[in-house]
Coordinates of C-alpha atoms and ligand atoms in Angstrom, one line a residue:
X726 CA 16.9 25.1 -34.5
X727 CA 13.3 25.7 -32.8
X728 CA 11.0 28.6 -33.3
X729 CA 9.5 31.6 -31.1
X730 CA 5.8 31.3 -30.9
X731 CA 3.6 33.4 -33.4
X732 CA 0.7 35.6 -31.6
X733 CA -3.1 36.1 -32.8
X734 CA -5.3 37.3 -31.1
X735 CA -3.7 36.6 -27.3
X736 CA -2.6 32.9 -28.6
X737 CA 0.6 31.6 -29.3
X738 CA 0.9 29.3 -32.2
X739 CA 3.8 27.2 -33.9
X740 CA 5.2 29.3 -36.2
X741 CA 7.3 27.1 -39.4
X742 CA 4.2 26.5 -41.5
X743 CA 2.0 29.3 -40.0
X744 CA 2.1 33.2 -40.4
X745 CA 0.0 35.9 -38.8
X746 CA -1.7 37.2 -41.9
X747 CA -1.9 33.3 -42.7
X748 CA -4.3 32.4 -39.9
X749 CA -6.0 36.3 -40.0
X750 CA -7.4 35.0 -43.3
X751 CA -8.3 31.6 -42.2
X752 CA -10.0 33.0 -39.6
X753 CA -11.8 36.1 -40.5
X754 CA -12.4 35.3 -44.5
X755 CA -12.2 31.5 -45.3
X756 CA -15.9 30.3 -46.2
X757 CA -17.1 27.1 -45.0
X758 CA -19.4 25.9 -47.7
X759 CA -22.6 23.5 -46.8
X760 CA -20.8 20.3 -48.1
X761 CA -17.6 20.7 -46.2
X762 CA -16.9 18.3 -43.4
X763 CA -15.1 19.8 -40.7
X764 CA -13.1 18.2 -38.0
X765 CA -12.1 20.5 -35.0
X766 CA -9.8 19.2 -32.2
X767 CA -7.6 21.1 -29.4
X768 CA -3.9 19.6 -30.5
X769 CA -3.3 15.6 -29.1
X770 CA -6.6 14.6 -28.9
X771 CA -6.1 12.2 -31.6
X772 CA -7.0 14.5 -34.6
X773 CA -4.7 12.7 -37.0
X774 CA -6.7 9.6 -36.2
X775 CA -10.4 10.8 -36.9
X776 CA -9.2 12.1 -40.2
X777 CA -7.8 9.0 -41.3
X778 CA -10.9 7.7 -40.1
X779 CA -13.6 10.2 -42.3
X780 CA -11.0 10.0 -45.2
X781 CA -11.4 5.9 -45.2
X782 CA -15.4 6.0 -44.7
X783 CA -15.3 8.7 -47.3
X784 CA -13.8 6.1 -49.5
X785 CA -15.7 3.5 -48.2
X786 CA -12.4 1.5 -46.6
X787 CA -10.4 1.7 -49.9
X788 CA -7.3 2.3 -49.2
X789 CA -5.9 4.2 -52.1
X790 CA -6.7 7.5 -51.0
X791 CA -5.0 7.3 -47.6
X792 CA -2.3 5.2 -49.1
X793 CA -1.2 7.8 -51.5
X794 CA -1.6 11.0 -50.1
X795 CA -0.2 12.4 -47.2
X796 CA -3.1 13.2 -44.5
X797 CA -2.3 16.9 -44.6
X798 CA -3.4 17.1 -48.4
X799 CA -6.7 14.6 -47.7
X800 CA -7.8 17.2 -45.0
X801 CA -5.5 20.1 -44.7
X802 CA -5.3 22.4 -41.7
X803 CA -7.6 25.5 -42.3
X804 CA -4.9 27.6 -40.3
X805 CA -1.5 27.1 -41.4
X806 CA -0.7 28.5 -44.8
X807 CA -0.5 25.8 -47.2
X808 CA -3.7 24.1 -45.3
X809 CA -6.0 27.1 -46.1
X810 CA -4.3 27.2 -49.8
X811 CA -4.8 23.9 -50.6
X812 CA -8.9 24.3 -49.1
X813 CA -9.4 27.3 -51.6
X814 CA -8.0 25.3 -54.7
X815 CA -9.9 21.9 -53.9
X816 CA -13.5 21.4 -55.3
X817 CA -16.3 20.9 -53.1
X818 CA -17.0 18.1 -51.2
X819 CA -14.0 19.4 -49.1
X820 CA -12.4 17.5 -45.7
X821 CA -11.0 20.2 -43.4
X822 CA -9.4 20.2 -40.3
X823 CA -8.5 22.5 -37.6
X824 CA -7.3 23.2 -33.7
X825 CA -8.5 26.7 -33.8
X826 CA -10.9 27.4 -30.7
X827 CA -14.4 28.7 -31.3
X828 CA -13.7 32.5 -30.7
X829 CA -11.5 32.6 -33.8
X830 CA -13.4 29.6 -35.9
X831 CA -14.5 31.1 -39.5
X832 CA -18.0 33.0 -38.9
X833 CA -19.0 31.3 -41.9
X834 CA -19.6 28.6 -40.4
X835 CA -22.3 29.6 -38.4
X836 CA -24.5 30.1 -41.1
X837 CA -23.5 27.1 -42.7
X838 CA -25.1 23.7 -43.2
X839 CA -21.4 22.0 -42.7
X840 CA -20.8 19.0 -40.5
X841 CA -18.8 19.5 -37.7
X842 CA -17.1 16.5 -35.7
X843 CA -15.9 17.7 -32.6
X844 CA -13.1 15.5 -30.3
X845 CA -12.2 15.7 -27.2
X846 CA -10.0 13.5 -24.8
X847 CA -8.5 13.1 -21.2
X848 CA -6.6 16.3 -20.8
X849 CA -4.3 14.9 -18.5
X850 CA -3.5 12.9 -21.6
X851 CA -3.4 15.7 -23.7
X852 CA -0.9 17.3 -21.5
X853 CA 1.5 14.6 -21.5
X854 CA 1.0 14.1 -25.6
X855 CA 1.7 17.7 -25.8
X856 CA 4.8 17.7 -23.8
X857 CA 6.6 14.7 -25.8
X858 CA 5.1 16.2 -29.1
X859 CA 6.5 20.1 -28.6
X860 CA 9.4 18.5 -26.5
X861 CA 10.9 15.9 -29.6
X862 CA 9.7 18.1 -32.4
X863 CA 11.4 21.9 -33.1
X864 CA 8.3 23.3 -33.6
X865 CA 8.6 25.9 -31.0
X866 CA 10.7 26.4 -28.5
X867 CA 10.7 23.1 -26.0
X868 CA 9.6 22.4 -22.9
X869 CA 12.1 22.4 -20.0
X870 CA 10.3 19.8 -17.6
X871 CA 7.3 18.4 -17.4
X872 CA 6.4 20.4 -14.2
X873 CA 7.1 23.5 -16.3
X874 CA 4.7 22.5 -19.1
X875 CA 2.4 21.4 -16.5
X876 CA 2.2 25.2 -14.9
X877 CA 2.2 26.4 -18.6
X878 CA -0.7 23.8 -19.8
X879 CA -3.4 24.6 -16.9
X880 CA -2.7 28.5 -17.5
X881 CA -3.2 28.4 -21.5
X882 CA 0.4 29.2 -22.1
X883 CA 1.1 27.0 -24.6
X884 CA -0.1 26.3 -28.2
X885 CA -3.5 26.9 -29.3
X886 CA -3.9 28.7 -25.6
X887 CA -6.3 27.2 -22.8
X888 CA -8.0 23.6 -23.2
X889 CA -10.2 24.8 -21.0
X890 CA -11.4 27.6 -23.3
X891 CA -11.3 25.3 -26.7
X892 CA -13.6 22.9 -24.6
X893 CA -15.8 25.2 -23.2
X894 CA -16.4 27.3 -26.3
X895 CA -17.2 24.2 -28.8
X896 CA -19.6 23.2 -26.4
X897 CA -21.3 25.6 -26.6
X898 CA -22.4 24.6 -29.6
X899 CA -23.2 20.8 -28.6
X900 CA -27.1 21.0 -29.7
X901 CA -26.6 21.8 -32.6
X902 CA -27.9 19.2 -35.7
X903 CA -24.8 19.3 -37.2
X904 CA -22.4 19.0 -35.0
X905 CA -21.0 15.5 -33.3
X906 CA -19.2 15.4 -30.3
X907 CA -17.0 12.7 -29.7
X908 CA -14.2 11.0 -27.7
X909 CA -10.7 9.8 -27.9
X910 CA -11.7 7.9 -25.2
X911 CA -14.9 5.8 -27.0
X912 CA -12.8 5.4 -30.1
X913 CA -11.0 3.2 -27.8
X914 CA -13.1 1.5 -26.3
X915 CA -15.8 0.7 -29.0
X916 CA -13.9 1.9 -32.0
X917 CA -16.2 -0.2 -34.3
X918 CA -19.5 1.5 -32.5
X919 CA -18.1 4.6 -33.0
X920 CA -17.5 4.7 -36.3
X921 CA -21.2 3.6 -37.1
X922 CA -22.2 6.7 -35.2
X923 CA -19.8 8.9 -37.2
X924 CA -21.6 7.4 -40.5
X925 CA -25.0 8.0 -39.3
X926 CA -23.8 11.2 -38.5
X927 CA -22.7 11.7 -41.8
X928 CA -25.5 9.9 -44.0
X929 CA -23.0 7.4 -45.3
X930 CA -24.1 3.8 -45.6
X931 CA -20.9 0.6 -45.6
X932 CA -21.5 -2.6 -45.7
X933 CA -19.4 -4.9 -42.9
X934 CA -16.2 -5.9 -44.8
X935 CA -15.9 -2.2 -45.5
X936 CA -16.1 -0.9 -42.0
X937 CA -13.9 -3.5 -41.4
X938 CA -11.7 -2.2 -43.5
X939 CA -11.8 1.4 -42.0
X940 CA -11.4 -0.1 -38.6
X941 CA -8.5 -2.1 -39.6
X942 CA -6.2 0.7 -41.5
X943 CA -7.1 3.1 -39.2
X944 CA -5.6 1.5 -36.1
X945 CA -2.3 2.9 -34.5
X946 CA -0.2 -0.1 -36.2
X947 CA -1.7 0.7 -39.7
X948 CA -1.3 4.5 -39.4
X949 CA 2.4 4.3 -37.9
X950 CA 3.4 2.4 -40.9
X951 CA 1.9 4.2 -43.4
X952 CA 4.1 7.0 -44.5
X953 CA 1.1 9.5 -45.4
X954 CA -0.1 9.1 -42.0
X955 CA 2.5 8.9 -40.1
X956 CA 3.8 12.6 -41.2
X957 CA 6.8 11.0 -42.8
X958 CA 5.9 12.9 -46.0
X959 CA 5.5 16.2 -45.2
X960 CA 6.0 19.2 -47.0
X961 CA 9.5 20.1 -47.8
X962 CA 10.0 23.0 -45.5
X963 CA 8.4 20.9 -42.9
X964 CA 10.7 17.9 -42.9
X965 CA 13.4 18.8 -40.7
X966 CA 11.4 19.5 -37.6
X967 CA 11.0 16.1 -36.2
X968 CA 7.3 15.8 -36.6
X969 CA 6.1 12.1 -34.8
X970 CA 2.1 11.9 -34.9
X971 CA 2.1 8.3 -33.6
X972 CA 3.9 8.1 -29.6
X973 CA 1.8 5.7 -27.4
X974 CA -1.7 5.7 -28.4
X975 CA -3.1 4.7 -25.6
X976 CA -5.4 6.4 -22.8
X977 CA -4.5 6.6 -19.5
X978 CA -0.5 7.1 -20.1
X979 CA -0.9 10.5 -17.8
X980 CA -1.1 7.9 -14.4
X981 CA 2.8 6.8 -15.7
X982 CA 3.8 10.6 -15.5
X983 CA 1.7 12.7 -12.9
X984 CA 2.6 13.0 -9.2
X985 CA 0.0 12.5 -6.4
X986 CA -0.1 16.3 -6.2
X987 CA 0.0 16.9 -9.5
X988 CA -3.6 14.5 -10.3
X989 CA -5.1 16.1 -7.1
X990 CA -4.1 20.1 -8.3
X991 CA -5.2 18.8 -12.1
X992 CA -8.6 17.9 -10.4
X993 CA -9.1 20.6 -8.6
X994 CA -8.2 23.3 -11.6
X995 CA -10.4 21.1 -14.1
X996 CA -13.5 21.1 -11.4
X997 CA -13.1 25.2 -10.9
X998 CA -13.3 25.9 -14.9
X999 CA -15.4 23.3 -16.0
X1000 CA -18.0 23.9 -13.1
X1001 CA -21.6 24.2 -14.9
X1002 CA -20.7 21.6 -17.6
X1003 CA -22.9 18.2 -17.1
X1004 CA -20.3 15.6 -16.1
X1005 CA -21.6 13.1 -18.9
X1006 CA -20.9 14.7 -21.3
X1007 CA -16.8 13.8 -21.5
X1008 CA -17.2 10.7 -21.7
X1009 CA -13.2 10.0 -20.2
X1010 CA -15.4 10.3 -16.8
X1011 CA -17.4 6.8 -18.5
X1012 CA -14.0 5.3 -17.0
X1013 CA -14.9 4.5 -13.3
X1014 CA -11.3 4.5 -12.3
X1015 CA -9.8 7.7 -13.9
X1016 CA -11.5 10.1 -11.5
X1017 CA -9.2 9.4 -8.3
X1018 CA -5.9 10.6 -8.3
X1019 CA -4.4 7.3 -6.4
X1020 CA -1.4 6.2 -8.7
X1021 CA -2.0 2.5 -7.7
X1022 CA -1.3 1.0 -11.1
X1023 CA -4.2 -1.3 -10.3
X1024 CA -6.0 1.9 -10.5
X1025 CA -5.2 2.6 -13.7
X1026 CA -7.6 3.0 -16.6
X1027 CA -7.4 -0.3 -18.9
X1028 CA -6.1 0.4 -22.4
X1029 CA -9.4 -0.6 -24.6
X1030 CA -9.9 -1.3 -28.0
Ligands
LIG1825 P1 0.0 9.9 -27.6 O1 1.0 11.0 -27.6 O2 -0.7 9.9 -26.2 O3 0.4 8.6 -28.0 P2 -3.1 14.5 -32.7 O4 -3.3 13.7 -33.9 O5 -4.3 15.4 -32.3 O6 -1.8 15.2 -32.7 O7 -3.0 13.4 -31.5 C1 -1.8 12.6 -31.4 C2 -2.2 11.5 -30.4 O8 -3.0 10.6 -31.0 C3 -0.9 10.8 -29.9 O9 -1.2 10.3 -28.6 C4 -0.9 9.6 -30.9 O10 -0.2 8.5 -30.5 C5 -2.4 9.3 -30.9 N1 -2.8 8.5 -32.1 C6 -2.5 8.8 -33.4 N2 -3.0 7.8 -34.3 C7 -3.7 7.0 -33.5 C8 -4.5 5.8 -33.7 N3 -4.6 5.3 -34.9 N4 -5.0 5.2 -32.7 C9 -4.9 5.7 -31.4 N5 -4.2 6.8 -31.1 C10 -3.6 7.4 -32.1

């Protein structure tokens, strides 16, 4: 069985775990308290990866935390129903997670002292993570081709609406102090580097055999074998939807999947809506060879870390 999407707002969202009222609450009354630490991603930009990644600096690499509860509890979802329940109950310091775009983000937040982390990736791969995820799992209802999802992707049509719009609303908040933008992208290729910025950014302090350790149980092998991150244990109601986090994990995957014309009319859409945005600033554009839209598989960006 798959599900019809739930509206808010103009969005559709999956609806088996989520309800209207659900995310009206999450959105409009949760309160982000100073100590919270927020992660905000648009859906396949790795967000199940950067949590297991603050929940293992959070414990300084020890394992026990991410080894014995499933990553949905260590930093639940702010918008689906048991995620915001489970965030009201816990005690502060509180990890929270959440796809929602800036519009509809708690306005809480803004006069809050709470660290937000903020990741972004390759939407070309986002699309093609996004059409395996909603097209294996019965979420919603799937996909029927990749062209389709393609049409459906560039106009906002699918869940969590426009990655255009989630971009270009977060970033509007990109000087602010406590807010870290960051890359799918530069976890790969410096994964080490990156999570020393994301502990600066966060005031903690770990020696080298514990960010070793983060490093090491946070990479796609760990995670996919561990059955609290892989989604293997989810909630009871959940378990029958064929939820996969871990697929490829690699960047670059969308050069194995797009047409010619589908790279060039990608380029050309992502140029006209994210005109006015400094270039630098994804830093998927830091790889030299993922701006043409040649298919040459010489071409194609390295996988890195
Ligand atoms: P692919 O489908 O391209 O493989 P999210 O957590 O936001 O749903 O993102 C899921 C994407 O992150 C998937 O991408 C998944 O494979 C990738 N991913 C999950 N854990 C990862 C890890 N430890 N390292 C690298 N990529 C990871």
């Amino acid at each position: 069985m798959t599900y019809e999407f739930l509206w808010f707002e103009g969005l559709p969202f999956p609806s088996p775990g989520y309800s209207i009222e659900g995310i009206k609450e999450a959105c409009t009354k949760f309160v982000i308290k100073d100590e919270d630490t927020v992660l905000v991603a648009y859906p396949k930009s790795g967000t199940h990866w950067l949590v297991e990644i603050l929940c293992l600096i959070h414990s300084k690499g020890d394992t026990k935390w991410t080894q014995s509860v499933p990553i949905w509890k260590c930093s639940p979802w702010l918008e689906t129903r048991l995620g915001c329940k489970l965030l009201n109950e816990s005690e502060r310091p509180r990890l929270l997670t959440s796809h929602l775009p800036f519009h509809l983000f708690p306005k809480s937040f803004f006069t809050s002292k709470a660290k937000v982390l903020y990741l972004m990736r390759n939407p070309k791969d986002v699309l093609v993570s996004s059409y395996y995820f909603w097209t294996t799992s019965d979420l919603t209802k799937k996909p029927e081709s990749l062209e389709q999802y393609f049409k459906c992707f560039i106009q906002g049509n699918v869940p969590y609406g426009s990655w255009y719009e989630h971009i270009r609303g977060w970033m509007s908040m990109r000087h602010r102090e406590n807010i870290l933008l960051l890359s799918y992208e530069e976890l790969q290729k410096d994964p080490r580097s990156t999570i020393e910025k994301i502990c600066q950014f966060l005031g903690k302090k770990l020696n080298p055999e514990e960010l070793d350790s983060v490093l090491k149980n946070s990479s796609f092998h760990v995670m996919k074998q561990n059955k609290m991150s892989n989604l293997e244990t989810m909630p009871e109601s959940l378990k029958s939807l064929h939820i996969s986090i871990a697929r490829k994990g690699i960047c670059g995957d969308w050069k194995n999947h797009f047409t010619v014309a589908q790279a060039e009319s990608f380029n050309k859409v992502y140029q006209e809506k994210m005109a006015g945005f400094p270039k630098d600033l994804f830093s998927w554009e830091y790889c030299p060879r993922d701006s043409g839209s040649s298919m040459d598989a010489d071409k194609c960006c390295p996988v890195v870390g």
